[in-house]
Coordinates of C-alpha atoms and ligand atoms in Angstrom, one line a residue:
M18 CA -26.5 8.8 1.1
K19 CA -28.4 7.1 -1.7
I20 CA -28.4 3.3 -1.3
L21 CA -30.1 0.9 -3.6
V22 CA -31.1 -2.5 -2.2
A23 CA -31.3 -5.1 -5.0
N24 CA -33.4 -8.2 -4.3
L25 CA -32.6 -10.8 -6.9
G26 CA -34.7 -13.9 -7.4
S27 CA -34.0 -16.5 -10.0
T28 CA -36.7 -15.0 -12.2
S29 CA -37.4 -11.6 -10.6
F30 CA -35.6 -8.3 -9.8
K31 CA -36.9 -6.0 -7.1
Y32 CA -35.4 -2.9 -5.7
R33 CA -35.8 -0.2 -3.1
L34 CA -34.0 3.1 -3.1
F35 CA -33.3 4.7 0.3
D36 CA -31.9 8.0 1.4
M37 CA -29.8 7.1 4.5
G38 CA -28.5 9.3 7.3
D39 CA -27.1 8.5 10.7
T40 CA -30.6 8.4 12.3
E41 CA -33.0 8.6 9.4
A42 CA -33.9 6.3 6.5
T43 CA -36.2 7.5 3.8
L44 CA -37.6 5.2 1.2
L45 CA -37.4 7.1 -2.0
A46 CA -38.7 4.5 -4.5
K47 CA -39.4 0.9 -5.0
G48 CA -40.2 -1.3 -8.0
G49 CA -39.4 -4.5 -9.7
F50 CA -39.6 -6.8 -12.7
E51 CA -41.0 -10.4 -13.0
R52 CA -40.0 -13.1 -15.5
V53 CA -36.5 -11.8 -15.7
S54 CA -33.9 -13.8 -17.7
E55 CA -31.1 -11.3 -17.6
Y56 CA -30.6 -8.4 -15.2
T57 CA -28.7 -5.8 -17.3
A58 CA -31.7 -4.6 -19.2
C59 CA -33.7 -4.4 -15.9
I60 CA -31.0 -2.3 -14.3
G61 CA -31.1 0.1 -17.3
E62 CA -34.9 0.4 -17.1
M63 CA -34.8 0.9 -13.3
L64 CA -32.2 3.7 -13.7
A65 CA -34.3 5.3 -16.4
T66 CA -37.4 5.2 -14.1
L67 CA -35.4 6.6 -11.1
K68 CA -34.1 9.4 -13.3
A69 CA -37.5 10.2 -14.8
D70 CA -39.0 10.4 -11.3
G71 CA -36.3 12.8 -10.2
H72 CA -34.6 10.4 -7.6
L73 CA -31.3 10.2 -9.4
A74 CA -29.4 12.5 -11.8
S75 CA -27.5 9.5 -13.2
G76 CA -26.5 6.0 -12.2
D77 CA -23.3 7.5 -10.5
D78 CA -25.6 9.5 -8.2
L79 CA -26.0 6.2 -6.3
D80 CA -23.6 5.8 -3.3
A81 CA -23.9 2.1 -3.0
V82 CA -25.9 -1.0 -4.0
G83 CA -26.6 -3.6 -1.3
F84 CA -27.2 -7.3 -2.0
K85 CA -28.9 -9.8 0.4
T86 CA -26.6 -12.6 -0.6
V87 CA -27.5 -16.0 1.0
L88 CA -24.7 -18.4 1.5
G89 CA -21.0 -18.0 0.7
K90 CA -18.4 -20.7 0.9
D91 CA -15.8 -19.6 3.6
L92 CA -17.2 -16.1 3.6
S93 CA -19.9 -14.2 5.5
G94 CA -20.6 -10.8 7.0
C95 CA -21.1 -7.5 5.4
V96 CA -18.4 -7.2 2.8
E97 CA -17.6 -5.5 -0.5
A98 CA -19.3 -7.5 -3.3
D99 CA -16.1 -8.2 -5.2
D100 CA -14.5 -11.3 -6.9
R101 CA -14.2 -12.9 -3.5
V102 CA -17.9 -12.8 -3.0
L103 CA -18.5 -14.1 -6.5
A104 CA -16.2 -17.1 -5.8
A105 CA -17.9 -17.7 -2.4
L106 CA -21.4 -17.8 -4.1
D107 CA -20.1 -20.0 -6.8
G108 CA -18.6 -22.4 -4.2
F109 CA -22.0 -23.1 -2.7
K110 CA -24.2 -22.8 -5.8
E111 CA -25.4 -26.4 -5.3
V112 CA -26.5 -25.7 -1.7
A113 CA -28.5 -22.6 -2.5
P114 CA -29.4 -23.2 -6.2
A115 CA -32.4 -20.7 -6.2
H116 CA -30.3 -17.9 -4.8
N117 CA -26.6 -18.0 -5.3
P118 CA -26.4 -18.0 -9.1
A119 CA -29.0 -15.2 -9.3
Y120 CA -27.0 -13.0 -6.9
A121 CA -23.7 -13.7 -8.7
E122 CA -25.2 -12.8 -12.0
G123 CA -26.8 -9.6 -10.5
I124 CA -23.6 -8.4 -8.9
R125 CA -21.8 -8.9 -12.2
C126 CA -24.4 -6.9 -14.1
F127 CA -24.2 -4.0 -11.6
K128 CA -20.4 -4.1 -12.0
E129 CA -20.7 -3.9 -15.7
K130 CA -23.5 -1.2 -15.8
L131 CA -22.4 1.0 -12.8
P132 CA -18.6 0.3 -12.3
A133 CA -18.1 3.3 -10.1
V134 CA -20.8 2.5 -7.6
T135 CA -19.8 0.5 -4.5
R136 CA -21.3 -2.9 -4.2
V137 CA -21.8 -4.4 -0.8
A138 CA -23.0 -8.0 0.1
L139 CA -24.7 -8.7 3.4
F140 CA -24.9 -12.5 3.7
E141 CA -28.0 -14.0 5.3
T142 CA -25.5 -16.1 7.4
A143 CA -23.8 -12.9 8.8
F144 CA -26.0 -12.8 11.9
F145 CA -24.8 -16.2 12.9
Q146 CA -21.0 -15.7 12.7
W147 CA -20.6 -15.8 16.4
V148 CA -22.6 -18.9 17.2
D149 CA -20.6 -21.3 19.4
P150 CA -19.1 -24.2 17.4
A151 CA -20.9 -26.7 19.7
A152 CA -24.1 -25.4 18.1
T153 CA -22.9 -25.3 14.5
V154 CA -20.8 -28.4 14.0
Y155 CA -22.5 -31.6 12.6
A156 CA -21.1 -34.9 13.8
I157 CA -19.8 -35.9 10.4
P158 CA -16.4 -37.1 9.2
Q159 CA -13.7 -34.5 9.0
S160 CA -13.5 -34.6 5.2
W161 CA -17.2 -33.6 5.1
R162 CA -16.6 -30.8 7.6
E163 CA -13.7 -29.5 5.5
L164 CA -16.2 -28.9 2.7
G165 CA -17.9 -26.4 4.9
I166 CA -20.8 -28.7 5.8
R167 CA -22.0 -27.2 9.1
R168 CA -25.0 -25.3 10.5
Y169 CA -25.1 -21.7 9.3
G170 CA -28.5 -20.1 9.9
F171 CA -30.4 -17.9 7.4
H172 CA -32.9 -14.9 7.4
G173 CA -30.0 -13.0 9.1
A174 CA -31.3 -9.6 8.0
S175 CA -34.7 -10.3 9.4
H176 CA -33.5 -11.7 12.8
K177 CA -31.0 -8.8 13.1
F178 CA -33.9 -6.4 12.7
I179 CA -35.8 -8.3 15.5
A180 CA -32.7 -8.1 17.7
E181 CA -32.6 -4.3 17.4
R182 CA -36.3 -3.6 17.4
S183 CA -37.2 -5.9 20.3
A184 CA -34.5 -4.1 22.4
E185 CA -36.1 -0.8 21.5
L186 CA -39.6 -2.1 22.4
V187 CA -38.5 -3.2 25.9
G188 CA -36.4 -0.1 26.4
N189 CA -33.0 -1.9 26.6
D190 CA -30.7 0.7 25.0
A191 CA -27.5 -1.2 25.8
V192 CA -28.6 -4.2 23.8
F193 CA -30.0 -2.0 21.1
E194 CA -26.6 -0.4 20.6
R195 CA -24.8 -3.7 20.8
A196 CA -27.1 -5.3 18.1
R197 CA -26.9 -2.2 15.9
G198 CA -23.1 -2.2 15.8
L199 CA -22.7 -5.9 15.5
Y200 CA -21.3 -6.2 12.0
V201 CA -18.9 -3.3 12.5
D202 CA -17.8 -3.9 16.1
G203 CA -18.5 -7.6 16.6
P204 CA -20.1 -8.8 19.8
S205 CA -18.7 -6.3 22.2
D206 CA -18.4 -7.1 26.0
Y207 CA -21.7 -6.8 27.7
S208 CA -22.7 -6.6 31.3
G209 CA -26.0 -4.8 31.2
D210 CA -29.5 -6.1 31.8
P211 CA -30.0 -9.4 29.9
L212 CA -32.3 -9.6 26.8
R213 CA -33.0 -13.1 25.6
V214 CA -35.2 -13.2 22.5
I215 CA -36.8 -16.1 20.8
S216 CA -37.3 -14.8 17.3
C217 CA -39.8 -16.6 15.0
H218 CA -39.5 -15.6 11.3
L219 CA -42.5 -17.5 9.8
G220 CA -43.2 -16.9 6.2
G221 CA -42.8 -18.8 2.9
S222 CA -39.5 -19.7 4.4
S223 CA -39.3 -19.9 8.2
S224 CA -36.7 -20.1 11.0
V225 CA -36.6 -19.8 14.8
V226 CA -33.5 -18.2 16.3
G227 CA -32.2 -17.6 19.9
I228 CA -30.7 -14.1 20.4
R229 CA -28.9 -13.3 23.6
N230 CA -28.1 -9.6 24.2
G231 CA -28.4 -8.8 20.5
V232 CA -26.2 -11.7 19.3
A233 CA -27.6 -15.0 17.8
I234 CA -26.8 -18.2 19.7
G235 CA -28.2 -20.5 17.1
S236 CA -30.8 -21.1 14.4
S237 CA -33.3 -23.8 13.4
M238 CA -31.8 -23.6 9.9
G239 CA -28.6 -25.6 9.3
F240 CA -26.4 -26.1 6.2
S241 CA -29.0 -24.9 3.7
P242 CA -32.3 -23.0 3.7
Q243 CA -33.8 -26.5 3.2
S244 CA -33.6 -27.3 6.9
G245 CA -35.3 -26.6 10.3
L246 CA -39.1 -25.9 10.2
P247 CA -41.3 -27.3 7.4
Q248 CA -41.2 -24.6 4.7
N249 CA -43.8 -23.7 2.1
N250 CA -42.8 -26.5 -0.3
R251 CA -39.4 -27.5 1.2
V252 CA -39.0 -30.3 3.7
G253 CA -37.2 -28.7 6.7
D254 CA -35.4 -31.2 8.9
L255 CA -35.3 -34.8 7.8
D256 CA -33.3 -37.8 8.9
S257 CA -30.5 -38.3 6.4
M258 CA -31.3 -42.1 6.2
A259 CA -34.6 -41.3 4.4
I260 CA -32.8 -40.4 1.2
P261 CA -31.0 -43.8 0.6
Y262 CA -34.2 -45.5 1.8
V263 CA -36.4 -43.9 -0.9
N264 CA -33.7 -44.5 -3.4
K265 CA -34.0 -48.2 -2.7
M266 CA -37.7 -48.5 -2.1
L267 CA -39.1 -46.0 -4.6
G268 CA -36.3 -46.1 -7.1
L269 CA -35.8 -42.3 -6.8
S270 CA -32.5 -40.9 -8.1
M271 CA -30.6 -38.5 -5.9
E272 CA -31.8 -35.6 -8.3
E273 CA -35.5 -36.7 -8.1
A274 CA -35.3 -37.0 -4.3
E275 CA -33.8 -33.6 -4.1
R276 CA -36.5 -32.1 -6.3
Q277 CA -39.3 -33.6 -4.3
L278 CA -37.7 -32.4 -1.0
N279 CA -37.3 -28.9 -2.6
K280 CA -40.6 -28.6 -4.4
E281 CA -43.2 -31.1 -3.2
S282 CA -42.6 -31.2 0.5
G283 CA -43.2 -28.8 3.5
L284 CA -46.8 -27.4 3.9
L285 CA -47.6 -28.4 0.3
G286 CA -46.4 -32.0 0.6
L287 CA -48.2 -32.5 3.9
S288 CA -51.5 -30.8 3.0
G289 CA -51.7 -31.7 -0.6
V290 CA -53.5 -28.3 -0.9
S291 CA -51.1 -25.5 -1.5
N292 CA -47.7 -24.0 -0.6
D293 CA -49.5 -20.9 0.7
A294 CA -50.2 -21.0 4.5
R295 CA -53.5 -19.1 4.0
D296 CA -54.9 -21.8 1.7
V297 CA -53.7 -24.5 4.1
R298 CA -55.3 -22.7 7.1
E299 CA -58.6 -22.3 5.2
A300 CA -58.7 -26.0 4.1
A301 CA -57.9 -27.0 7.7
A302 CA -60.8 -24.8 9.0
E303 CA -63.1 -26.6 6.5
G304 CA -62.2 -29.9 8.0
N305 CA -59.4 -31.1 5.7
K306 CA -57.4 -33.4 7.9
D307 CA -54.2 -33.3 5.9
A308 CA -54.2 -29.5 6.0
Q309 CA -54.8 -29.6 9.7
L310 CA -51.8 -32.0 10.1
A311 CA -49.6 -29.5 8.1
V312 CA -50.6 -26.7 10.5
D313 CA -50.0 -28.9 13.5
V314 CA -46.6 -30.0 12.3
L315 CA -45.6 -26.4 11.7
I316 CA -46.7 -25.4 15.2
D317 CA -45.0 -28.3 16.8
S318 CA -41.7 -27.5 15.0
I319 CA -41.9 -23.9 16.1
R320 CA -42.4 -24.9 19.7
H321 CA -39.6 -27.5 19.4
W322 CA -37.1 -24.9 18.4
A323 CA -38.4 -22.1 20.6
G324 CA -38.2 -24.6 23.6
S325 CA -34.6 -25.4 22.6
F326 CA -33.5 -21.8 22.7
Y327 CA -35.5 -21.1 25.9
F328 CA -33.5 -23.9 27.6
K329 CA -30.2 -22.9 26.1
M330 CA -30.5 -19.3 27.1
G331 CA -31.9 -20.3 30.6
G332 CA -35.1 -18.3 29.9
A333 CA -36.3 -15.5 27.7
E334 CA -37.6 -11.9 28.1
V335 CA -39.1 -11.7 24.6
I336 CA -40.8 -14.0 22.1
S337 CA -41.1 -12.3 18.7
F338 CA -43.2 -13.1 15.6
T339 CA -42.4 -11.7 12.1
A340 CA -43.0 -12.4 8.4
G341 CA -46.1 -13.3 6.5
I342 CA -47.4 -16.1 8.8
G343 CA -45.9 -14.6 12.0
E344 CA -47.4 -11.2 11.4
N345 CA -50.9 -12.4 10.3
D346 CA -51.9 -15.7 11.8
A347 CA -53.1 -14.8 15.3
N348 CA -54.5 -18.3 15.7
L349 CA -51.1 -19.9 15.1
R350 CA -49.4 -17.5 17.4
A351 CA -51.9 -18.4 20.2
K352 CA -51.3 -22.1 19.6
V353 CA -47.5 -21.7 19.7
C354 CA -47.8 -19.9 23.0
A355 CA -50.4 -22.1 24.5
G356 CA -49.9 -23.8 27.9
L357 CA -46.8 -21.9 28.7
E358 CA -48.1 -20.1 31.8
D359 CA -45.6 -21.8 34.0
L360 CA -42.8 -20.3 31.9
G361 CA -44.5 -16.9 32.3
V362 CA -46.2 -16.6 28.9
V363 CA -49.7 -15.2 29.0
I364 CA -51.3 -14.1 25.7
D365 CA -53.8 -11.3 25.6
P366 CA -56.4 -12.7 23.1
A367 CA -57.8 -9.3 22.1
A368 CA -54.4 -7.8 21.5
N369 CA -53.3 -10.9 19.6
D370 CA -56.3 -10.9 17.3
A371 CA -55.9 -7.2 16.6
T372 CA -52.3 -7.4 15.6
V373 CA -52.3 -8.4 11.9
R374 CA -51.4 -7.0 8.4
G375 CA -48.1 -5.5 9.2
K376 CA -49.0 -4.0 12.5
E377 CA -46.4 -3.9 15.3
G378 CA -47.7 -4.8 18.8
I379 CA -47.3 -6.5 22.1
I380 CA -49.7 -9.4 22.3
S381 CA -49.0 -10.7 25.8
A382 CA -51.0 -9.7 28.8
P383 CA -49.5 -7.1 31.2
E384 CA -48.9 -9.9 33.8
S385 CA -46.9 -12.0 31.3
K386 CA -43.3 -12.4 32.5
I387 CA -42.2 -12.9 28.9
K388 CA -43.2 -10.2 26.4
V389 CA -44.7 -11.6 23.2
C390 CA -44.3 -9.2 20.3
V391 CA -45.3 -9.0 16.6
I392 CA -42.7 -7.0 14.7
P393 CA -43.2 -6.5 10.9
A394 CA -40.2 -7.7 8.9
N395 CA -38.1 -5.0 7.3
E396 CA -35.2 -6.8 5.6
E397 CA -34.5 -4.1 3.0
L398 CA -34.1 -1.5 5.6
V399 CA -31.5 -3.7 7.4
I400 CA -29.5 -4.1 4.2
A401 CA -29.6 -0.3 3.6
R402 CA -28.5 0.4 7.2
E403 CA -25.7 -2.1 7.1
V404 CA -24.5 -0.8 3.7
Y405 CA -24.6 2.7 5.1
R406 CA -22.5 1.6 8.2
F407 CA -20.1 -0.3 5.9
K408 CA -19.6 2.9 3.8
Q409 CA -19.0 4.9 7.0
S410 CA -16.4 2.5 8.3
H411 CA -14.5 1.9 5.1
Ligands
AMP520 P1 -43.4 -14.0 3.5 O1 -42.4 -15.1 3.0 O2 -43.0 -13.3 4.7 O3 -43.8 -13.1 2.4 O4 -44.7 -14.8 3.9 C1 -45.5 -15.6 3.0 C2 -46.4 -16.5 3.8 O5 -47.2 -15.8 4.7 C3 -47.3 -17.3 2.9 O6 -47.3 -18.7 3.2 C4 -48.7 -16.7 3.2 O7 -49.7 -17.6 3.0 C5 -48.5 -16.3 4.6 N1 -49.6 -15.4 5.0 C6 -49.8 -14.1 4.5 N2 -50.9 -13.6 5.1 C7 -51.4 -14.5 5.9 C8 -52.5 -14.6 6.8 N3 -53.4 -13.6 6.8 N4 -52.7 -15.8 7.5 C9 -51.8 -16.8 7.4 N5 -50.7 -16.8 6.6 C10 -50.5 -15.7 5.9

């Protein structure tokens, strides 16, 4: 089954073409375009390339297109990307302004260009559908809650992959099957060996999630991808009183405050150096105190959320690191896990230092009660798998 995964940024269009089977997934092709203002022409060019390279006879040779949609109003899960999805994206376009309009536009373009090819949306919030309301509801007036203001959680495709892969790594087949079937079967009854995972997705955008037996129990991210850990240039968690206060003291309008929190905060705002964690780390190593503070704030925030999920789950069997920072920054991983011997976390420094550049590995020592893993992110594969399962079950 040929499945195309479309990754739509506000100015870019990237794609991967997979040949999917029940047990196998083969990446046939990948490519993309930058500085995109309109997707229809890119889709045409992509199809021409895929035909010329012998991957497709025509556009209709595709079985489905999968979209990693971010946040839908009153809608989540793995669903057909129809008018309901377009309305849901539109309903929250103010909350995810960099993502929702791009996906809505992309879905429309695929519909126009390839009307016969099934379109499937896998929302980034899907993995968090079963989180207990006590962990998703904000203590705000009912009229606010009725607008859909609550904690959602993002990076769902990435954390879902960690739920599956970490179960495979520790040989817990029952949790692996449960995590695999989640979007089709829901969280089925479970009585096997426990697998509690603290999943740290640390990249340009970061979140920490607690996963019990393959199902998320909560995320550091809340109403928007703006929340939780400090991000590359976005603020992360902030006390809501700060906004009216800067309005009064600095004369910032709501729009300007929003812009600064979205573009001039996070690692960039703290370090004054860069929104790229590598530059910040280098500057810190050269003695830049602001850059060091940015690194320290990030580490503290990761530990804050990891500690929260450890407590809520009553322990953990696995701590997992993924994405650009999580996969590459051995020093940061060591600091996140430092001083946790009483919880049963012992890092093997040699294994930790050797696990970089997209390598999978276990970086804890054999005597560590909690296994600490590095698992390379593979979000596109998750989309392709879920779209495949969606097609099989519909
Ligand atoms: P992602 O969003 O997963 O692509 O991750 C991007 C982030 O990973 C950027 O902030 C990069 O600076 C960071 N990153 C990539 N390689 C390294 C590295 N070797 N050490 C630290 N951070 C890295």
